[in-house]
Amino acid sequence: MNILHSNWEKRGRIDMAQDKLKRLLVEKLDAMERNGVRKGKERIITGRRPPRDGFGPRYFLKSCGGRAFLRMNANAYLGLNTHPRVVEAEETAVRRYGAGPGAVRFISGTFEPHIKLEERLASFHGREAGMLFSAAYAAVMGVLPQLVTGETLVVSDALNHNCIINAVRLAQPAARAVYEHLDTARLEGLLEQYLGKAKRVVVVTDGVFSMRGDYAPLDVICAICRRYSELFEEGVISVVDDSHGVGAFGETGRGSEEKTAARADILIATLGKALGVNGGYVVSDRTVIDYLRETAPFYIYSNPITPSEAAAALAALEILDSGEGIGLLKKIRDLAASLRRGFRDCGRETLDGEHPIVPLLIRDTAKTRELVQRLYDRDVLATGLGYPVVPRGDEELRFQISAEHTERDIGYLLDVL
């Protein structure tokens, strides 16, 4: 009885501590709700209806009574996540290698599909070597801190993705500076300002910016980095996260580098958007990749993507780098142009561009939320970006075109709007 009583006392103290934590967490959740940044419950997809009658696929959600939704907020730009060759490659590999890698790579978790995919990614991007991560977020978090010392300046675009912001925090550079979005004159001014104050500079930017679908002028950025590299003892390194660019941008899908005829020192991207699978990667010179394999904790201490995911991603990459891929890229450019034209024809504001991210600028948070709900009521899934997620006055709906969409889908969306 004494032992039992003692255990119950311990349990009571734990429950009291948890109650205190719960109260604090409820307060934080309530504050997030008030500030408009709480995401709330996730919608659960329960099925997919194939294309028919000139419309693209529709999706079913849990507890929605069989309603079929047009999905305008997915990153699968080329529709390769459902491509028969990609699905078949994954099914074949999972039967051959099993469902998971079973270990981190340096122990015994590297499989042949991992190596083949890394080699093909390096070749696709014209680099010497490539390296897989469990996700593009993990790739950025794993790569950037390994390039930063206590005498490094990191310079970043103001609209860079959250993964870059957190990777810079993790890296703890000697200094960090932010230039206004796409303002290359300000970037150059910051490098001038830090001459003699840092040994190394890392300039990091998104290739395509996920909120707006615009892209970094990499030709100008890389030229500035080259020009100033001799003025810093350890040089100026350019790093680009082109997760929304690769497979969705450029004539052959090589992203913002292709669009601007530029080449960064280090390119990071994803397998989970246009390629339709899962995981992230980095490509660069072999020495850089060899160093990252030895030092990046997000690589060393995390399981890789599964062998079957690697096989599926390799199949998707082969499709992208073919005549079929060129056709899919043209289709999403044409559909994006059609949607932009439709917005303008009905007097709505959007941004110029060719990327399949097509923003509809609302410039009011309450109206943005209301319009997202109205679209949902008419069986359209869309993402609204309100303040403080975006600056006040930049509130928008972000529509994302997929090669699975059709002109009839675009017409339906415009009719609803």
Coordinates of C-alpha atoms in Angstrom, one line a residue:
M1 CA 0.0 0.0 0.0
N2 CA 2.8 2.4 0.8
I3 CA 4.4 1.9 -2.6
L4 CA 1.0 2.3 -4.3
H5 CA 0.3 5.5 -2.3
S6 CA 3.8 6.9 -3.2
N7 CA 3.1 6.2 -6.9
W8 CA -0.2 8.1 -6.7
E9 CA 1.5 11.0 -5.0
K10 CA 4.1 11.2 -7.8
R11 CA 1.3 11.0 -10.4
G12 CA -0.5 13.8 -8.7
R13 CA 2.5 16.1 -8.8
I14 CA 3.1 15.3 -12.5
D15 CA -0.6 16.1 -13.2
M16 CA -0.3 19.5 -11.4
A17 CA 2.8 20.3 -13.4
Q18 CA 1.0 19.4 -16.6
D19 CA -2.0 21.5 -15.6
K20 CA 0.3 24.6 -15.3
L21 CA 1.9 23.8 -18.7
K22 CA -1.6 23.3 -20.3
R23 CA -2.8 26.7 -19.0
L24 CA 0.3 28.4 -20.5
L25 CA -0.2 26.6 -23.8
V26 CA -3.9 27.5 -23.9
E27 CA -3.0 31.2 -23.4
K28 CA -0.5 31.0 -26.3
L29 CA -3.0 29.3 -28.6
D30 CA -5.6 31.9 -27.7
A31 CA -3.1 34.6 -28.5
M32 CA -2.4 33.0 -31.9
E33 CA -6.1 32.9 -32.6
R34 CA -6.4 36.6 -31.7
N35 CA -3.5 37.5 -33.9
G36 CA -4.8 35.6 -36.9
V37 CA -1.9 33.1 -37.1
R38 CA -3.5 30.0 -35.7
K39 CA -3.9 27.4 -38.5
G40 CA -6.6 25.4 -36.8
K41 CA -7.8 22.0 -37.7
E42 CA -6.4 20.3 -40.8
R43 CA -8.7 19.3 -43.5
I44 CA -8.4 15.5 -44.1
I45 CA -8.4 14.3 -47.7
T46 CA -10.2 10.9 -47.9
G47 CA -10.1 10.2 -51.7
R48 CA -9.5 11.5 -55.2
R49 CA -11.8 11.4 -58.2
P50 CA -10.0 11.0 -61.5
P51 CA -10.4 13.7 -64.3
R52 CA -13.7 13.6 -66.2
D53 CA -15.9 15.7 -68.5
G54 CA -13.0 18.1 -69.3
F55 CA -12.3 18.8 -65.6
G56 CA -9.3 17.8 -63.7
P57 CA -9.3 15.6 -60.5
R58 CA -11.5 16.4 -57.5
Y59 CA -10.8 15.6 -53.9
F60 CA -13.0 14.4 -51.1
L61 CA -12.7 15.7 -47.5
K62 CA -13.7 14.0 -44.3
S63 CA -17.2 15.0 -43.0
C64 CA -18.1 16.9 -46.2
G65 CA -20.9 14.7 -47.3
G66 CA -19.3 13.5 -50.6
R67 CA -18.6 17.0 -51.9
A68 CA -15.9 17.0 -54.6
F69 CA -13.3 19.8 -54.3
L70 CA -11.2 21.6 -56.9
R71 CA -7.7 21.7 -55.3
M72 CA -6.0 25.0 -56.0
N73 CA -3.5 25.0 -53.1
A74 CA -1.1 22.0 -53.8
N75 CA 2.6 22.2 -54.7
A76 CA 2.4 19.2 -57.1
Y77 CA 2.9 21.5 -60.1
L78 CA 3.4 18.8 -62.7
G79 CA 0.9 16.3 -61.3
L80 CA 3.7 13.7 -61.1
N81 CA 2.5 12.4 -57.7
T82 CA -0.1 10.4 -59.5
H83 CA 1.8 9.7 -62.7
P84 CA 1.7 5.9 -63.5
R85 CA 5.4 5.6 -64.0
V86 CA 6.2 7.3 -60.7
V87 CA 3.7 5.2 -58.8
E88 CA 5.0 2.0 -60.5
A89 CA 8.6 2.9 -59.6
E90 CA 7.7 3.3 -56.0
E91 CA 5.7 0.1 -55.8
T92 CA 8.5 -1.9 -57.4
A93 CA 11.1 -0.5 -55.1
V94 CA 9.1 -0.9 -51.9
R95 CA 8.7 -4.6 -52.8
R96 CA 12.5 -4.9 -53.4
Y97 CA 13.9 -2.9 -50.5
G98 CA 11.0 -2.7 -48.0
A99 CA 9.1 0.2 -46.6
G100 CA 11.9 2.1 -44.8
P101 CA 15.7 2.5 -44.8
G102 CA 16.1 0.9 -41.4
A103 CA 19.0 3.2 -40.4
V104 CA 20.7 6.5 -40.9
R105 CA 22.8 6.4 -44.0
F106 CA 26.3 6.1 -42.6
I107 CA 25.3 3.0 -40.6
S108 CA 23.5 0.9 -43.2
G109 CA 20.7 3.1 -44.6
T110 CA 22.1 4.0 -48.0
F111 CA 20.4 2.1 -50.8
E112 CA 21.2 2.0 -54.5
P113 CA 18.2 4.3 -55.4
H114 CA 19.7 7.0 -53.1
I115 CA 23.0 6.9 -55.0
K116 CA 21.4 6.9 -58.4
L117 CA 19.1 9.8 -57.6
E118 CA 21.9 11.9 -56.2
E119 CA 24.0 11.3 -59.3
R120 CA 21.0 12.2 -61.6
L121 CA 20.2 15.3 -59.6
A122 CA 23.8 16.5 -59.9
S123 CA 23.8 15.8 -63.6
F124 CA 20.4 17.6 -64.1
H125 CA 21.7 20.7 -62.4
G126 CA 25.2 20.6 -64.0
R127 CA 27.0 20.0 -60.7
E128 CA 29.6 17.5 -59.6
A129 CA 27.7 16.0 -56.7
G130 CA 24.4 15.9 -54.9
M131 CA 23.1 14.9 -51.5
L132 CA 19.7 13.9 -50.2
F133 CA 17.9 15.1 -47.1
S134 CA 14.7 14.0 -45.5
A135 CA 13.1 17.3 -46.5
A136 CA 14.0 20.5 -48.2
Y137 CA 13.5 22.3 -44.8
A138 CA 16.0 19.8 -43.3
A139 CA 18.4 20.5 -46.2
V140 CA 18.4 24.2 -45.6
M141 CA 18.7 23.7 -41.8
G142 CA 21.5 21.2 -42.4
V143 CA 23.5 23.1 -45.0
L144 CA 23.6 26.8 -43.9
P145 CA 25.0 26.4 -40.4
Q146 CA 27.9 24.3 -41.9
L147 CA 28.9 27.3 -44.1
V148 CA 28.9 29.8 -41.2
T149 CA 31.6 30.5 -38.7
G150 CA 31.9 33.1 -35.9
E151 CA 33.4 35.4 -38.5
T152 CA 30.7 35.1 -41.1
L153 CA 28.2 37.6 -42.3
V154 CA 24.9 36.2 -43.6
V155 CA 22.9 38.4 -46.0
S156 CA 19.3 37.4 -46.7
D157 CA 16.3 38.6 -48.8
A158 CA 13.5 40.0 -46.6
L159 CA 10.9 37.6 -48.0
N160 CA 13.0 34.4 -47.6
H161 CA 11.2 31.3 -46.5
N162 CA 10.9 30.4 -42.8
C163 CA 13.5 27.6 -43.2
I164 CA 16.2 30.1 -44.2
I165 CA 15.3 32.4 -41.3
N166 CA 15.5 29.6 -38.8
A167 CA 18.7 28.1 -40.4
V168 CA 20.4 31.5 -40.0
R169 CA 19.3 31.7 -36.3
L170 CA 20.7 28.2 -35.8
A171 CA 24.0 29.1 -37.5
Q172 CA 24.7 32.0 -35.1
P173 CA 26.8 34.1 -37.5
A174 CA 28.9 37.0 -36.4
A175 CA 26.4 39.3 -38.2
R176 CA 23.3 39.0 -40.3
A177 CA 21.7 41.6 -42.5
V178 CA 18.5 41.7 -44.5
Y179 CA 18.0 43.5 -47.8
E180 CA 14.6 44.7 -49.0
H181 CA 12.9 42.2 -51.3
L182 CA 14.8 41.8 -54.6
D183 CA 16.8 45.0 -53.9
T184 CA 20.2 44.1 -55.3
A185 CA 21.5 47.6 -54.8
R186 CA 20.9 47.3 -51.1
L187 CA 22.5 43.9 -51.2
E188 CA 25.7 45.4 -52.7
G189 CA 25.5 48.2 -50.2
L190 CA 25.5 45.8 -47.3
L191 CA 28.6 44.0 -48.7
E192 CA 30.3 47.3 -49.0
Q193 CA 29.3 48.2 -45.5
Y194 CA 30.9 45.0 -44.0
L195 CA 34.2 45.1 -45.8
G196 CA 36.9 44.5 -43.3
K197 CA 34.3 43.4 -40.7
A198 CA 33.8 39.8 -41.7
K199 CA 36.0 37.1 -43.2
R200 CA 33.3 35.2 -45.1
V201 CA 29.9 36.2 -46.5
V202 CA 27.0 33.9 -47.3
V203 CA 24.3 35.4 -49.4
V204 CA 21.1 33.3 -49.3
T205 CA 17.8 33.7 -51.1
D206 CA 14.8 31.9 -52.3
G207 CA 14.9 31.2 -56.0
V208 CA 11.1 31.5 -56.4
F209 CA 9.3 33.2 -53.5
S210 CA 6.4 31.0 -52.2
M211 CA 4.1 33.8 -51.3
R212 CA 4.0 35.7 -54.6
G213 CA 5.5 33.5 -57.3
D214 CA 8.2 36.1 -58.2
Y215 CA 11.8 35.2 -58.4
A216 CA 15.3 36.4 -57.4
P217 CA 17.5 38.0 -60.1
L218 CA 20.2 35.4 -59.6
D219 CA 22.3 36.7 -62.5
V220 CA 22.7 40.0 -60.7
I221 CA 23.1 38.5 -57.2
C222 CA 25.7 36.0 -58.4
A223 CA 27.6 38.7 -60.2
I224 CA 27.7 40.8 -57.1
C225 CA 28.9 37.8 -55.1
R226 CA 31.7 37.2 -57.6
R227 CA 32.7 40.8 -57.6
Y228 CA 33.1 41.1 -53.9
S229 CA 34.5 37.6 -53.3
E230 CA 38.1 38.8 -53.7
L231 CA 37.5 41.5 -51.1
F232 CA 36.6 39.1 -48.3
E233 CA 39.3 36.8 -46.9
E234 CA 37.1 33.7 -47.2
G235 CA 35.0 34.8 -50.1
V236 CA 31.3 35.4 -50.8
I237 CA 29.2 32.3 -51.2
S238 CA 25.8 32.3 -53.0
V239 CA 23.1 29.9 -51.7
V240 CA 19.7 29.5 -53.4
D241 CA 16.7 27.5 -52.1
D242 CA 14.8 26.9 -55.3
S243 CA 12.2 24.5 -54.0
H244 CA 9.3 26.3 -55.8
G245 CA 11.4 26.8 -59.0
V246 CA 12.8 23.4 -59.9
G247 CA 10.3 21.5 -62.0
A248 CA 8.0 24.5 -62.3
F249 CA 10.0 27.3 -63.8
G250 CA 12.1 27.7 -66.9
E251 CA 11.8 26.1 -70.3
T252 CA 13.2 22.7 -69.0
G253 CA 12.2 23.0 -65.4
R254 CA 15.7 23.9 -64.0
G255 CA 14.2 26.7 -62.0
S256 CA 15.3 30.3 -61.4
E257 CA 18.9 29.5 -62.4
E258 CA 17.7 28.6 -65.9
K259 CA 15.3 31.6 -66.0
T260 CA 18.1 34.0 -65.1
A261 CA 21.0 32.2 -66.9
A262 CA 22.9 32.1 -63.6
R263 CA 24.5 29.5 -61.3
A264 CA 24.7 29.7 -57.5
D265 CA 27.6 28.2 -55.6
I266 CA 25.1 25.9 -53.7
L267 CA 21.6 25.0 -54.9
I268 CA 19.0 23.5 -52.5
A269 CA 15.6 22.2 -53.7
T270 CA 12.9 19.7 -53.0
L271 CA 11.6 16.4 -54.3
G272 CA 8.2 17.1 -52.7
K273 CA 6.7 19.8 -54.9
A274 CA 7.0 19.6 -58.7
L275 CA 8.6 16.1 -58.6
G276 CA 5.6 15.0 -56.5
V277 CA 7.4 12.7 -54.0
N278 CA 9.2 13.6 -50.8
G279 CA 12.6 14.8 -49.5
G280 CA 15.1 17.6 -50.2
Y281 CA 18.5 17.8 -51.7
V282 CA 21.6 20.0 -52.3
V283 CA 23.9 20.1 -55.3
S284 CA 27.3 21.7 -55.5
D285 CA 31.0 20.9 -56.1
R286 CA 32.1 17.5 -54.9
T287 CA 34.3 19.0 -52.1
V288 CA 31.3 20.9 -50.7
I289 CA 29.1 17.8 -50.7
D290 CA 31.8 15.7 -49.2
Y291 CA 32.2 18.2 -46.4
L292 CA 28.4 18.4 -45.8
R293 CA 28.1 14.6 -45.6
E294 CA 30.6 14.7 -42.7
T295 CA 29.2 17.7 -40.8
A296 CA 25.4 18.2 -41.5
P297 CA 23.6 16.8 -38.5
F298 CA 20.2 16.8 -40.3
Y299 CA 21.9 14.3 -42.7
I300 CA 24.0 12.3 -40.4
Y301 CA 21.5 11.7 -37.6
S302 CA 18.2 11.5 -39.6
N303 CA 16.9 8.6 -41.6
P304 CA 16.9 9.3 -45.3
I305 CA 13.9 9.2 -47.5
T306 CA 12.8 5.6 -48.2
P307 CA 14.5 3.7 -51.1
S308 CA 11.1 3.6 -52.8
E309 CA 10.7 7.3 -52.5
A310 CA 14.1 7.8 -54.1
A311 CA 13.1 5.4 -56.9
A312 CA 9.9 7.3 -57.4
A313 CA 11.7 10.7 -57.4
L314 CA 14.2 9.4 -60.0
A315 CA 11.3 8.3 -62.3
A316 CA 9.8 11.8 -61.8
L317 CA 13.1 13.5 -62.7
E318 CA 13.4 11.4 -65.8
I319 CA 9.9 12.5 -66.9
L320 CA 10.7 16.1 -66.2
D321 CA 13.9 15.9 -68.2
S322 CA 12.1 14.6 -71.3
G323 CA 9.7 15.8 -74.0
E324 CA 6.8 14.9 -71.8
G325 CA 8.2 17.2 -69.1
I326 CA 8.6 20.0 -71.5
G327 CA 5.0 19.6 -72.5
L328 CA 3.8 19.6 -68.8
L329 CA 5.9 22.8 -68.2
K330 CA 4.3 24.5 -71.2
K331 CA 0.8 23.5 -70.0
I332 CA 1.2 25.0 -66.5
R333 CA 2.6 28.2 -68.0
D334 CA -0.4 28.4 -70.3
L335 CA -2.9 27.7 -67.5
A336 CA -1.2 30.3 -65.2
A337 CA -1.4 32.9 -68.0
S338 CA -5.1 32.1 -68.5
L339 CA -5.8 32.6 -64.8
R340 CA -3.8 35.8 -64.7
R341 CA -5.7 37.1 -67.7
G342 CA -9.0 36.0 -66.2
F343 CA -8.3 38.0 -63.0
R344 CA -7.5 41.1 -65.0
D345 CA -10.6 40.7 -67.2
C346 CA -12.8 40.7 -64.1
G347 CA -11.0 43.7 -62.6
R348 CA -9.0 41.9 -60.0
E349 CA -5.3 42.5 -59.1
T350 CA -2.6 40.0 -59.6
L351 CA 1.2 40.0 -60.3
D352 CA 2.9 39.5 -63.7
G353 CA 4.9 36.3 -64.2
E354 CA 5.1 32.9 -65.6
H355 CA 5.3 30.8 -62.4
P356 CA 2.3 28.6 -61.5
I357 CA 1.9 30.4 -58.2
V358 CA -0.7 33.0 -59.2
P359 CA -1.6 35.5 -56.4
L360 CA -4.9 37.3 -56.2
L361 CA -4.2 40.5 -54.2
I362 CA -7.0 41.3 -51.8
R363 CA -5.1 43.7 -49.5
D364 CA -7.4 43.2 -46.6
T365 CA -7.1 40.3 -44.0
A366 CA -10.8 40.0 -43.2
K367 CA -11.8 40.0 -46.9
T368 CA -9.2 37.4 -47.6
R369 CA -10.5 35.1 -45.0
E370 CA -14.1 35.7 -46.2
L371 CA -13.2 34.9 -49.8
V372 CA -11.4 31.7 -48.8
Q373 CA -14.6 30.6 -47.0
R374 CA -16.8 31.5 -50.0
L375 CA -14.6 29.5 -52.3
Y376 CA -14.8 26.5 -49.9
D377 CA -18.5 26.9 -49.9
R378 CA -18.4 26.5 -53.7
D379 CA -16.1 23.5 -53.5
V380 CA -12.8 25.2 -54.2
L381 CA -9.8 24.8 -51.9
A382 CA -7.6 27.9 -51.8
T383 CA -5.0 29.4 -49.4
G384 CA -5.4 32.8 -48.0
L385 CA -2.4 34.8 -46.7
G386 CA -3.4 37.5 -44.3
Y387 CA -1.6 39.8 -41.9
P388 CA 0.7 39.1 -40.0
V389 CA 1.8 36.2 -42.2
V390 CA 2.3 38.8 -45.0
P391 CA 2.8 42.6 -44.4
R392 CA -0.4 44.6 -44.0
G393 CA -1.7 45.6 -47.4
D394 CA -0.2 42.6 -49.1
E395 CA -3.0 40.1 -48.2
E396 CA -3.8 37.7 -50.9
L397 CA -5.2 34.4 -52.1
R398 CA -2.5 32.1 -53.4
F399 CA -3.6 29.9 -56.2
Q400 CA -1.3 27.1 -57.5
I401 CA -1.6 25.7 -60.9
S402 CA -1.0 22.0 -61.6
A403 CA -0.7 20.2 -64.9
E404 CA -3.7 18.1 -63.7
H405 CA -5.8 21.2 -64.0
T406 CA -7.7 22.1 -67.2
E407 CA -9.1 25.2 -68.9
R408 CA -12.5 24.1 -67.6
D409 CA -11.1 24.2 -64.0
I410 CA -9.8 27.7 -64.6
G411 CA -13.1 28.8 -66.0
Y412 CA -15.0 27.3 -63.1
L413 CA -12.7 29.1 -60.6
L414 CA -13.2 32.4 -62.4
D415 CA -17.0 31.9 -62.5
V416 CA -17.0 31.4 -58.7
L417 CA -14.9 34.5 -58.1

